[in-house]
Amino acid sequence: MLKAKDIHLITTDTSIVLFFHAATLQMYPLDKKEDKELIEFLESLSKDGTRKTKKKYGDKFEECLEFVSKTISEGPRCGYSRIKTDEASYNQVILPIAASCNLACPYCFAQTDGGFHFGAYDEKKIAATIDYVVEHSNGKPVSFSFFGGEPLLRFDLMKFTAKYVKEKHKDVPIGFGITTNGTILNDEIIEFFRENRMKVLVSIDGPDNEFNLRHYRQGGKSIHDVLSNIKRLQEANIPIELRATLLNSNPYICETFKFFEEMKVQFTIIFAFSSENTSHHYAEYDDETMSHIEKQLDDLYNYYAPKIRNHETIYNYRLGEVLNLLRFRVKRNVSCAAGRTTFTITSKGDIFTCAHFMNNKDRIVGNIYKGGLEKEKWEALTPRPVMERAKCRACWVRNLCNGGCMAQIIHAGLKNTEALRDEECHLAKAEYSFYLKLSYLALQAKKDAESNK
């Protein structure tokens, strides 16, 4: 049965209006002229609900409802990707090895009040943490991700970690990754990345303009050093990904995406969001701010549309994610694996479900030296299934955002059984509407290419 909460209509730059059915992750293209009556019916049902729409359409209501419901029921069924919510397994572990950084980004969640409060690792603590994680990985592969601060300030610990794993746990499938600001690089580091098949994620916020705030602590821009080092990594055939944070007031959204596409490296761009670092205002999204963002997303759509229609390679990772959701129609029960298979462990052995919590002692859910997880705290700080949240159950974007970032929810003073704040929901809906439009173009382009073979 078609439900009002599952209807979302998206206008495009053509005569097509996209009907996205939230429950089945299906998109149906409707023509503004040929399907005018059906579009109006769906609009009425979505905005006014069943009772008012039934009164408005009379005997024709059941006919329209049956047609749409039948079409949906005959479509592909959704699959499910369920993370077990009643157990924990240490398979992806973030190690904040450096409690220092050579940059001073004002929105950085890893430091509050201008400093880091989680302490730095030493070799003895690294060894103990690795042993604990391997023991509690349930026999599954393990991945350690070096974090900070800037982890390459403690390259010595990275080398020790890799050496210790190879000597002590050589029979365990263990991988490595790093999140780095990209300012520190030399031949030895490049060779270390290559030997250990390191997954390298570089934080870089876009082109050189007044909204790129990734400056050195002593002053001066980091962007030119980072771009030079990215080029070195590419020349050395080191696989890298880029990650950028957009400030809420950034007027260069389209230019930023274009900057990354022209670099021809896979990238992810997110909007700044609330964290333990409360000293900034870059994550506030009032109506005026959202109006500016939505206008820029329209401009961004106009940038991407011809690229997709011309079958150009797209490096925007988020688009690939949404495309896969639509292709395979796989529903997830939670927004991420934080606290289930992914943990952050600091130098004192404190366990956090998410790296965004590691500056707050109230967010500790256990300690590797003191019995491991504390169940009550752990349950309160891990993502809960989206369908357990009343507000989310009635939202068309629920099977795309899966309830949103749990860290954002907690930082807002809410419980993990609640939804994002309205302004953050507004932002999520704007982003997913944008990506759904692009996904439709990509699916059509693929279909056209296959038919022309």
Short mmCIF file of C-alpha atoms in Angstrom, two decimals:
data_model
loop_
_atom_site.label_atom_id
_atom_site.label_comp_id
_atom_site.label_asym_id
_atom_site.label_seq_id
_atom_site.Cartn_x
_atom_site.Cartn_y
_atom_site.Cartn_z
CA MET A 1 0.00 0.00 0.00
CA LEU A 2 1.31 3.43 -0.97
CA LYS A 3 1.82 5.65 2.08
CA ALA A 4 2.11 9.41 2.14
CA LYS A 5 5.37 9.29 4.12
CA ASP A 6 7.03 7.28 1.33
CA ILE A 7 6.40 9.87 -1.42
CA HIS A 8 9.00 12.39 -2.48
CA LEU A 9 8.78 14.28 -5.76
CA ILE A 10 11.85 15.92 -7.29
CA THR A 11 11.75 18.34 -10.20
CA THR A 12 14.57 18.16 -12.74
CA ASP A 13 15.95 20.38 -15.49
CA THR A 14 13.85 18.48 -18.05
CA SER A 15 10.16 17.61 -18.36
CA ILE A 16 10.71 14.76 -15.88
CA VAL A 17 9.54 14.78 -12.27
CA LEU A 18 11.12 12.00 -10.22
CA PHE A 19 8.90 10.06 -7.85
CA PHE A 20 11.14 8.54 -5.20
CA HIS A 21 9.49 5.79 -3.18
CA ALA A 22 11.24 5.77 0.19
CA ALA A 23 10.20 2.30 1.32
CA THR A 24 11.62 0.47 -1.70
CA LEU A 25 14.37 2.89 -2.81
CA GLN A 26 12.84 3.02 -6.29
CA MET A 27 12.67 6.04 -8.59
CA TYR A 28 9.97 6.50 -11.21
CA PRO A 29 10.31 9.19 -13.91
CA LEU A 30 7.01 10.99 -14.56
CA ASP A 31 6.42 13.38 -17.45
CA LYS A 32 5.04 16.78 -16.44
CA LYS A 33 2.52 16.71 -19.31
CA GLU A 34 1.71 13.06 -19.86
CA ASP A 35 1.59 12.21 -16.16
CA LYS A 36 0.20 15.53 -14.93
CA GLU A 37 -2.77 14.00 -13.11
CA LEU A 38 -0.65 11.33 -11.43
CA ILE A 39 1.88 13.93 -10.28
CA GLU A 40 -0.90 16.06 -8.80
CA PHE A 41 -2.33 13.01 -7.05
CA LEU A 42 1.03 12.14 -5.50
CA GLU A 43 1.59 15.76 -4.46
CA SER A 44 -1.79 15.84 -2.76
CA LEU A 45 -1.25 12.54 -1.00
CA SER A 46 2.19 13.61 0.18
CA LYS A 47 1.20 17.06 1.44
CA ASP A 48 -2.41 16.58 2.56
CA GLY A 49 -2.49 12.93 3.61
CA THR A 50 -4.90 10.12 2.77
CA ARG A 51 -8.10 11.54 4.24
CA LYS A 52 -8.02 14.91 2.47
CA THR A 53 -6.82 13.39 -0.80
CA LYS A 54 -9.59 10.79 -0.73
CA LYS A 55 -12.16 13.53 -0.21
CA LYS A 56 -10.64 15.56 -3.04
CA TYR A 57 -10.53 12.72 -5.61
CA GLY A 58 -13.68 10.81 -4.64
CA ASP A 59 -14.17 7.57 -6.58
CA LYS A 60 -10.97 8.19 -8.55
CA PHE A 61 -8.88 7.95 -5.39
CA GLU A 62 -8.90 4.14 -5.23
CA GLU A 63 -8.10 3.88 -8.93
CA CYS A 64 -5.03 6.11 -8.63
CA LEU A 65 -3.90 4.47 -5.43
CA GLU A 66 -4.24 0.98 -6.86
CA PHE A 67 -2.28 1.92 -9.99
CA VAL A 68 0.68 3.34 -8.06
CA SER A 69 0.64 0.58 -5.42
CA LYS A 70 0.58 -2.11 -8.10
CA THR A 71 3.48 -0.51 -9.96
CA ILE A 72 5.54 -0.35 -6.78
CA SER A 73 4.70 -3.91 -5.69
CA GLU A 74 5.86 -5.24 -9.07
CA GLY A 75 9.24 -3.56 -8.73
CA PRO A 76 12.38 -5.22 -7.33
CA ARG A 77 12.35 -5.96 -3.63
CA CYS A 78 14.85 -4.42 -1.26
CA GLY A 79 17.68 -6.35 0.27
CA TYR A 80 18.94 -5.76 3.81
CA SER A 81 22.38 -5.10 5.23
CA ARG A 82 22.00 -5.52 8.95
CA ILE A 83 24.67 -4.73 11.49
CA LYS A 84 24.07 -6.69 14.67
CA THR A 85 23.08 -4.22 17.34
CA ASP A 86 23.54 -6.52 20.33
CA GLU A 87 27.26 -7.29 20.04
CA ALA A 88 30.62 -5.64 19.44
CA SER A 89 33.60 -6.76 17.41
CA TYR A 90 36.84 -4.81 17.07
CA ASN A 91 37.45 -4.92 13.32
CA GLN A 92 38.13 -1.28 12.46
CA VAL A 93 40.05 0.61 15.13
CA ILE A 94 41.12 4.24 15.05
CA LEU A 95 44.39 4.95 16.87
CA PRO A 96 44.88 8.66 17.66
CA ILE A 97 48.63 8.26 18.03
CA ALA A 98 49.51 11.96 17.97
CA ALA A 99 47.94 14.41 20.39
CA SER A 100 49.34 17.32 18.41
CA CYS A 101 49.02 18.90 14.99
CA ASN A 102 50.94 21.34 12.83
CA LEU A 103 47.68 22.92 11.61
CA ALA A 104 45.10 24.96 13.48
CA CYS A 105 41.79 24.32 11.72
CA PRO A 106 39.08 26.19 13.67
CA TYR A 107 36.40 23.52 13.14
CA CYS A 108 38.60 20.54 14.10
CA PHE A 109 36.68 18.07 16.30
CA ALA A 110 39.89 16.42 17.57
CA GLN A 111 40.83 19.45 19.63
CA THR A 112 38.70 21.54 21.92
CA ASP A 113 39.60 24.80 23.61
CA GLY A 114 42.62 24.93 21.32
CA GLY A 115 44.14 21.69 22.54
CA PHE A 116 44.06 17.90 22.52
CA HIS A 117 42.86 16.06 25.60
CA PHE A 118 43.27 12.41 24.74
CA GLY A 119 47.03 11.99 25.20
CA ALA A 120 49.70 10.56 22.89
CA TYR A 121 50.63 6.90 22.48
CA ASP A 122 53.99 5.24 23.16
CA GLU A 123 55.26 1.86 21.95
CA LYS A 124 54.17 -0.06 25.06
CA LYS A 125 50.60 1.23 24.80
CA ILE A 126 50.49 0.55 21.06
CA ALA A 127 51.47 -3.08 21.65
CA ALA A 128 48.89 -3.56 24.40
CA THR A 129 46.13 -2.03 22.26
CA ILE A 130 46.95 -4.20 19.25
CA ASP A 131 46.95 -7.34 21.40
CA TYR A 132 43.57 -6.44 22.89
CA VAL A 133 42.00 -5.68 19.52
CA VAL A 134 43.21 -8.91 17.93
CA GLU A 135 41.86 -10.87 20.88
CA HIS A 136 38.43 -9.22 20.58
CA SER A 137 38.09 -9.22 16.78
CA ASN A 138 36.02 -12.43 16.74
CA GLY A 139 38.49 -14.00 14.33
CA LYS A 140 37.70 -11.44 11.62
CA PRO A 141 40.15 -9.20 9.70
CA VAL A 142 41.31 -6.08 11.52
CA SER A 143 42.13 -2.63 10.20
CA PHE A 144 44.04 -0.01 12.19
CA SER A 145 43.72 3.63 11.14
CA PHE A 146 46.33 6.12 12.32
CA PHE A 147 44.74 9.36 13.46
CA GLY A 148 45.49 12.48 15.46
CA GLY A 149 46.16 15.36 15.53
CA GLU A 150 48.48 14.72 12.66
CA PRO A 151 49.66 11.08 12.86
CA LEU A 152 52.72 11.63 10.68
CA LEU A 153 54.19 13.73 13.50
CA ARG A 154 54.62 10.31 15.13
CA PHE A 155 55.85 8.39 12.12
CA ASP A 156 58.09 6.47 14.53
CA LEU A 157 54.99 4.95 16.15
CA MET A 158 53.52 4.07 12.79
CA LYS A 159 56.69 2.17 11.87
CA PHE A 160 56.69 0.43 15.25
CA THR A 161 53.04 -0.60 14.84
CA ALA A 162 53.63 -2.17 11.43
CA LYS A 163 56.75 -3.98 12.67
CA TYR A 164 54.98 -5.24 15.81
CA VAL A 165 52.02 -6.58 13.82
CA LYS A 166 54.29 -8.43 11.39
CA GLU A 167 56.28 -10.01 14.22
CA LYS A 168 53.56 -10.74 16.81
CA HIS A 169 50.42 -11.21 14.69
CA LYS A 170 51.74 -12.30 11.30
CA ASP A 171 48.97 -14.89 10.91
CA VAL A 172 46.17 -12.35 11.46
CA PRO A 173 44.83 -10.42 8.42
CA ILE A 174 45.59 -6.85 9.48
CA GLY A 175 45.42 -3.74 7.30
CA PHE A 176 46.40 -0.14 7.86
CA GLY A 177 45.01 3.27 7.01
CA ILE A 178 45.77 6.87 7.83
CA THR A 179 43.92 10.17 7.96
CA THR A 180 46.46 12.93 7.34
CA ASN A 181 46.43 16.63 6.58
CA GLY A 182 48.87 15.96 3.75
CA THR A 183 51.53 18.47 4.82
CA ILE A 184 54.22 15.94 5.78
CA LEU A 185 55.75 13.65 3.16
CA ASN A 186 59.14 12.25 2.18
CA ASP A 187 60.56 9.25 0.34
CA GLU A 188 60.62 7.09 3.48
CA ILE A 189 56.94 7.75 4.19
CA ILE A 190 55.98 6.99 0.59
CA GLU A 191 57.85 3.69 0.73
CA PHE A 192 56.19 2.86 4.08
CA PHE A 193 52.76 3.49 2.55
CA ARG A 194 53.63 1.24 -0.38
CA GLU A 195 55.06 -1.63 1.71
CA ASN A 196 52.09 -1.68 4.07
CA ARG A 197 49.44 -1.10 1.40
CA MET A 198 48.28 1.88 3.39
CA LYS A 199 44.87 3.39 2.69
CA VAL A 200 45.62 7.10 2.63
CA LEU A 201 42.88 9.65 3.29
CA VAL A 202 44.00 13.25 2.85
CA SER A 203 42.00 16.08 4.40
CA ILE A 204 41.91 19.06 2.06
CA ASP A 205 39.09 21.59 1.97
CA GLY A 206 39.29 22.84 -1.57
CA PRO A 207 40.95 25.58 -3.59
CA ASP A 208 42.97 28.50 -2.28
CA ASN A 209 40.36 31.01 -1.15
CA GLU A 210 39.23 32.74 2.02
CA PHE A 211 37.14 29.70 3.02
CA ASN A 212 40.11 27.36 3.10
CA LEU A 213 41.02 27.63 6.79
CA ARG A 214 43.58 24.84 6.95
CA HIS A 215 46.46 27.06 8.08
CA TYR A 216 49.68 26.21 9.91
CA ARG A 217 49.82 26.92 13.64
CA GLN A 218 52.58 29.44 13.03
CA GLY A 219 50.49 31.09 10.34
CA GLY A 220 50.48 30.63 6.59
CA LYS A 221 48.46 28.48 4.22
CA SER A 222 48.94 24.73 3.91
CA ILE A 223 47.11 24.25 0.59
CA HIS A 224 50.13 24.54 -1.71
CA ASP A 225 52.19 22.04 0.29
CA VAL A 226 49.26 19.63 0.35
CA LEU A 227 48.67 19.85 -3.42
CA SER A 228 52.37 19.22 -4.03
CA ASN A 229 52.33 16.16 -1.77
CA ILE A 230 49.17 14.77 -3.37
CA LYS A 231 50.95 14.97 -6.72
CA ARG A 232 53.93 13.09 -5.25
CA LEU A 233 51.64 10.35 -3.94
CA GLN A 234 49.96 10.05 -7.32
CA GLU A 235 53.31 9.83 -9.10
CA ALA A 236 54.32 7.07 -6.67
CA ASN A 237 51.07 5.20 -7.45
CA ILE A 238 49.91 5.37 -3.83
CA PRO A 239 46.09 5.01 -3.77
CA ILE A 240 44.59 8.02 -2.02
CA GLU A 241 41.21 9.50 -1.25
CA LEU A 242 40.41 13.12 -0.50
CA ARG A 243 38.00 14.42 2.11
CA ALA A 244 36.78 17.99 2.38
CA THR A 245 34.68 19.93 4.85
CA LEU A 246 32.45 22.73 3.55
CA LEU A 247 31.71 25.58 5.89
CA ASN A 248 28.04 26.58 6.06
CA SER A 249 28.67 30.04 4.60
CA ASN A 250 31.01 28.93 1.79
CA PRO A 251 29.81 30.59 -1.46
CA TYR A 252 32.07 28.40 -3.61
CA ILE A 253 30.34 25.02 -3.43
CA CYS A 254 30.31 24.42 -7.19
CA GLU A 255 33.88 25.67 -7.57
CA THR A 256 35.00 23.32 -4.78
CA PHE A 257 33.48 20.24 -6.41
CA LYS A 258 34.93 21.26 -9.76
CA PHE A 259 38.36 21.68 -8.12
CA PHE A 260 38.27 18.08 -6.87
CA GLU A 261 36.86 16.60 -10.08
CA GLU A 262 39.72 18.19 -12.01
CA MET A 263 42.23 16.57 -9.64
CA LYS A 264 40.91 13.17 -10.84
CA VAL A 265 41.08 11.62 -7.36
CA GLN A 266 38.17 10.02 -5.55
CA PHE A 267 36.81 12.47 -2.99
CA THR A 268 34.10 13.00 -0.42
CA ILE A 269 32.75 16.42 0.56
CA ILE A 270 30.70 16.92 3.70
CA PHE A 271 29.24 19.99 5.34
CA ALA A 272 30.70 21.00 8.68
CA PHE A 273 28.69 19.57 11.55
CA SER A 274 28.50 20.08 15.29
CA SER A 275 31.11 18.42 17.47
CA GLU A 276 32.76 18.70 20.87
CA ASN A 277 34.56 21.73 19.43
CA THR A 278 31.96 24.36 20.28
CA SER A 279 34.22 27.31 19.46
CA HIS A 280 32.97 27.65 15.90
CA HIS A 281 29.68 28.50 14.18
CA TYR A 282 30.37 26.79 10.87
CA ALA A 283 27.76 24.08 11.46
CA GLU A 284 24.67 26.25 11.89
CA TYR A 285 22.03 25.88 9.16
CA ASP A 286 19.20 28.37 9.55
CA ASP A 287 16.66 29.06 6.79
CA GLU A 288 18.74 31.79 5.17
CA THR A 289 21.85 29.62 5.10
CA MET A 290 19.92 26.68 3.66
CA SER A 291 18.44 28.90 0.96
CA HIS A 292 21.98 29.81 -0.16
CA ILE A 293 23.10 26.17 -0.06
CA GLU A 294 20.10 24.93 -2.06
CA LYS A 295 20.72 27.58 -4.73
CA GLN A 296 24.34 26.44 -4.97
CA LEU A 297 23.27 22.79 -5.19
CA ASP A 298 21.15 23.77 -8.21
CA ASP A 299 24.26 25.32 -9.79
CA LEU A 300 26.22 22.19 -8.93
CA TYR A 301 23.58 20.03 -10.62
CA ASN A 302 23.99 22.12 -13.78
CA TYR A 303 27.75 21.48 -13.59
CA TYR A 304 27.41 17.71 -13.20
CA ALA A 305 24.49 17.09 -15.60
CA PRO A 306 26.45 17.51 -18.87
CA LYS A 307 29.41 15.55 -17.47
CA ILE A 308 27.13 12.61 -16.69
CA ARG A 309 25.28 12.81 -20.00
CA ASN A 310 28.64 12.83 -21.80
CA HIS A 311 29.71 9.70 -19.86
CA GLU A 312 32.66 11.46 -18.21
CA THR A 313 34.33 9.84 -15.20
CA ILE A 314 32.95 11.22 -11.93
CA TYR A 315 35.20 11.14 -8.86
CA ASN A 316 32.54 12.19 -6.35
CA TYR A 317 32.31 9.22 -3.96
CA ARG A 318 28.93 10.23 -2.53
CA LEU A 319 27.30 9.94 -5.92
CA GLY A 320 28.62 6.39 -6.22
CA GLU A 321 27.21 5.54 -2.80
CA VAL A 322 23.71 6.74 -3.68
CA LEU A 323 23.87 5.05 -7.08
CA ASN A 324 24.67 1.73 -5.43
CA LEU A 325 21.75 2.13 -3.03
CA LEU A 326 19.41 2.63 -5.98
CA ARG A 327 20.93 -0.12 -8.12
CA PHE A 328 20.96 -2.80 -5.46
CA ARG A 329 18.20 -1.40 -3.19
CA VAL A 330 19.91 -2.46 -0.01
CA LYS A 331 18.49 -1.04 3.20
CA ARG A 332 20.77 -0.58 6.21
CA ASN A 333 19.42 -0.72 9.72
CA VAL A 334 21.87 1.80 11.22
CA SER A 335 23.74 4.82 9.89
CA CYS A 336 27.25 3.49 10.52
CA ALA A 337 29.24 0.78 12.29
CA ALA A 338 30.39 2.99 15.18
CA GLY A 339 30.45 0.96 18.39
CA ARG A 340 29.58 -2.27 16.56
CA THR A 341 32.65 -3.08 14.50
CA THR A 342 34.38 0.32 14.60
CA PHE A 343 35.97 1.84 17.70
CA THR A 344 38.43 4.53 18.73
CA ILE A 345 40.91 3.63 21.48
CA THR A 346 43.07 6.33 23.05
CA SER A 347 46.45 5.99 24.73
CA LYS A 348 45.02 5.38 28.22
CA GLY A 349 42.99 2.47 26.88
CA ASP A 350 39.74 4.42 26.88
CA ILE A 351 37.25 3.08 24.34
CA PHE A 352 34.99 5.36 22.31
CA THR A 353 32.35 4.31 19.81
CA CYS A 354 33.25 7.27 17.60
CA ALA A 355 36.37 9.40 17.13
CA HIS A 356 34.18 12.49 17.48
CA PHE A 357 33.80 11.70 21.19
CA MET A 358 37.43 11.19 22.18
CA ASN A 359 37.87 14.60 23.84
CA ASN A 360 34.98 14.03 26.23
CA LYS A 361 35.47 11.76 29.26
CA ASP A 362 31.69 11.44 29.59
CA ARG A 363 31.67 9.63 26.24
CA ILE A 364 33.99 6.81 27.34
CA VAL A 365 32.24 3.44 26.98
CA GLY A 366 34.94 1.27 28.53
CA ASN A 367 38.65 0.68 28.92
CA ILE A 368 40.83 -2.13 27.59
CA TYR A 369 42.70 -2.31 30.92
CA LYS A 370 39.55 -2.30 33.06
CA GLY A 371 37.29 -5.00 31.71
CA GLY A 372 36.43 -3.65 28.28
CA LEU A 373 33.02 -2.24 27.38
CA GLU A 374 30.49 -1.02 29.91
CA LYS A 375 27.24 -2.24 28.39
CA GLU A 376 24.95 0.58 29.52
CA LYS A 377 27.27 3.34 28.27
CA TRP A 378 27.98 1.42 25.07
CA GLU A 379 24.29 1.02 24.27
CA ALA A 380 23.69 4.74 24.82
CA LEU A 381 26.46 5.80 22.43
CA THR A 382 26.01 3.53 19.43
CA PRO A 383 23.63 4.18 16.51
CA ARG A 384 20.16 2.75 16.98
CA PRO A 385 18.10 1.37 14.07
CA VAL A 386 16.35 4.09 12.12
CA MET A 387 12.95 2.43 12.48
CA GLU A 388 13.19 2.74 16.26
CA ARG A 389 12.97 6.53 15.95
CA ALA A 390 9.44 7.85 15.66
CA LYS A 391 10.37 11.01 13.75
CA CYS A 392 12.54 9.07 11.29
CA ARG A 393 9.90 6.46 10.52
CA ALA A 394 7.75 9.13 8.87
CA CYS A 395 10.57 10.66 6.79
CA TRP A 396 11.17 9.98 3.07
CA VAL A 397 14.96 10.14 3.46
CA ARG A 398 15.15 7.52 6.24
CA ASN A 399 16.55 4.69 4.09
CA LEU A 400 19.23 6.98 2.66
CA CYS A 401 20.54 8.75 5.77
CA ASN A 402 19.50 5.92 8.14
CA GLY A 403 18.78 8.37 10.91
CA GLY A 404 21.84 10.54 10.40
CA CYS A 405 25.16 10.79 12.18
CA MET A 406 24.91 9.50 15.73
CA ALA A 407 27.70 11.84 16.88
CA GLN A 408 25.72 14.85 15.66
CA ILE A 409 22.70 13.66 17.60
CA ILE A 410 24.65 13.18 20.82
CA HIS A 411 26.48 16.51 20.48
CA ALA A 412 23.10 18.22 20.18
CA GLY A 413 22.20 16.93 23.65
CA LEU A 414 19.82 14.28 22.28
CA LYS A 415 19.67 10.52 22.81
CA ASN A 416 20.69 7.96 20.20
CA THR A 417 17.03 6.96 19.94
CA GLU A 418 16.14 10.45 18.66
CA ALA A 419 16.48 12.06 15.24
CA LEU A 420 18.71 14.85 14.02
CA ARG A 421 17.66 18.41 14.70
CA ASP A 422 15.32 19.92 12.11
CA GLU A 423 18.00 22.13 10.54
CA GLU A 424 20.33 19.15 10.06
CA CYS A 425 17.45 17.10 8.62
CA HIS A 426 16.80 19.94 6.19
CA LEU A 427 20.41 19.80 5.03
CA ALA A 428 20.31 16.00 4.63
CA LYS A 429 17.14 16.19 2.54
CA ALA A 430 18.62 18.90 0.30
CA GLU A 431 21.77 16.84 -0.29
CA TYR A 432 19.93 13.61 -1.03
CA SER A 433 17.47 15.33 -3.38
CA PHE A 434 20.50 16.62 -5.27
CA TYR A 435 22.14 13.18 -5.43
CA LEU A 436 18.92 11.46 -6.45
CA LYS A 437 18.62 13.80 -9.44
CA LEU A 438 22.20 13.06 -10.43
CA SER A 439 21.66 9.33 -9.92
CA TYR A 440 18.70 9.36 -12.29
CA LEU A 441 20.86 11.01 -14.95
CA ALA A 442 23.63 8.46 -14.37
CA LEU A 443 21.25 5.50 -14.60
CA GLN A 444 19.72 6.89 -17.78
CA ALA A 445 23.16 7.53 -19.31
CA LYS A 446 24.17 3.95 -18.54
CA LYS A 447 20.94 2.62 -20.04
CA ASP A 448 21.40 4.70 -23.20
CA ALA A 449 25.01 3.55 -23.57
CA GLU A 450 24.00 -0.11 -23.27
CA SER A 451 21.19 0.27 -25.83
CA ASN A 452 23.61 1.80 -28.34
CA LYS A 453 26.07 -1.10 -28.19
#
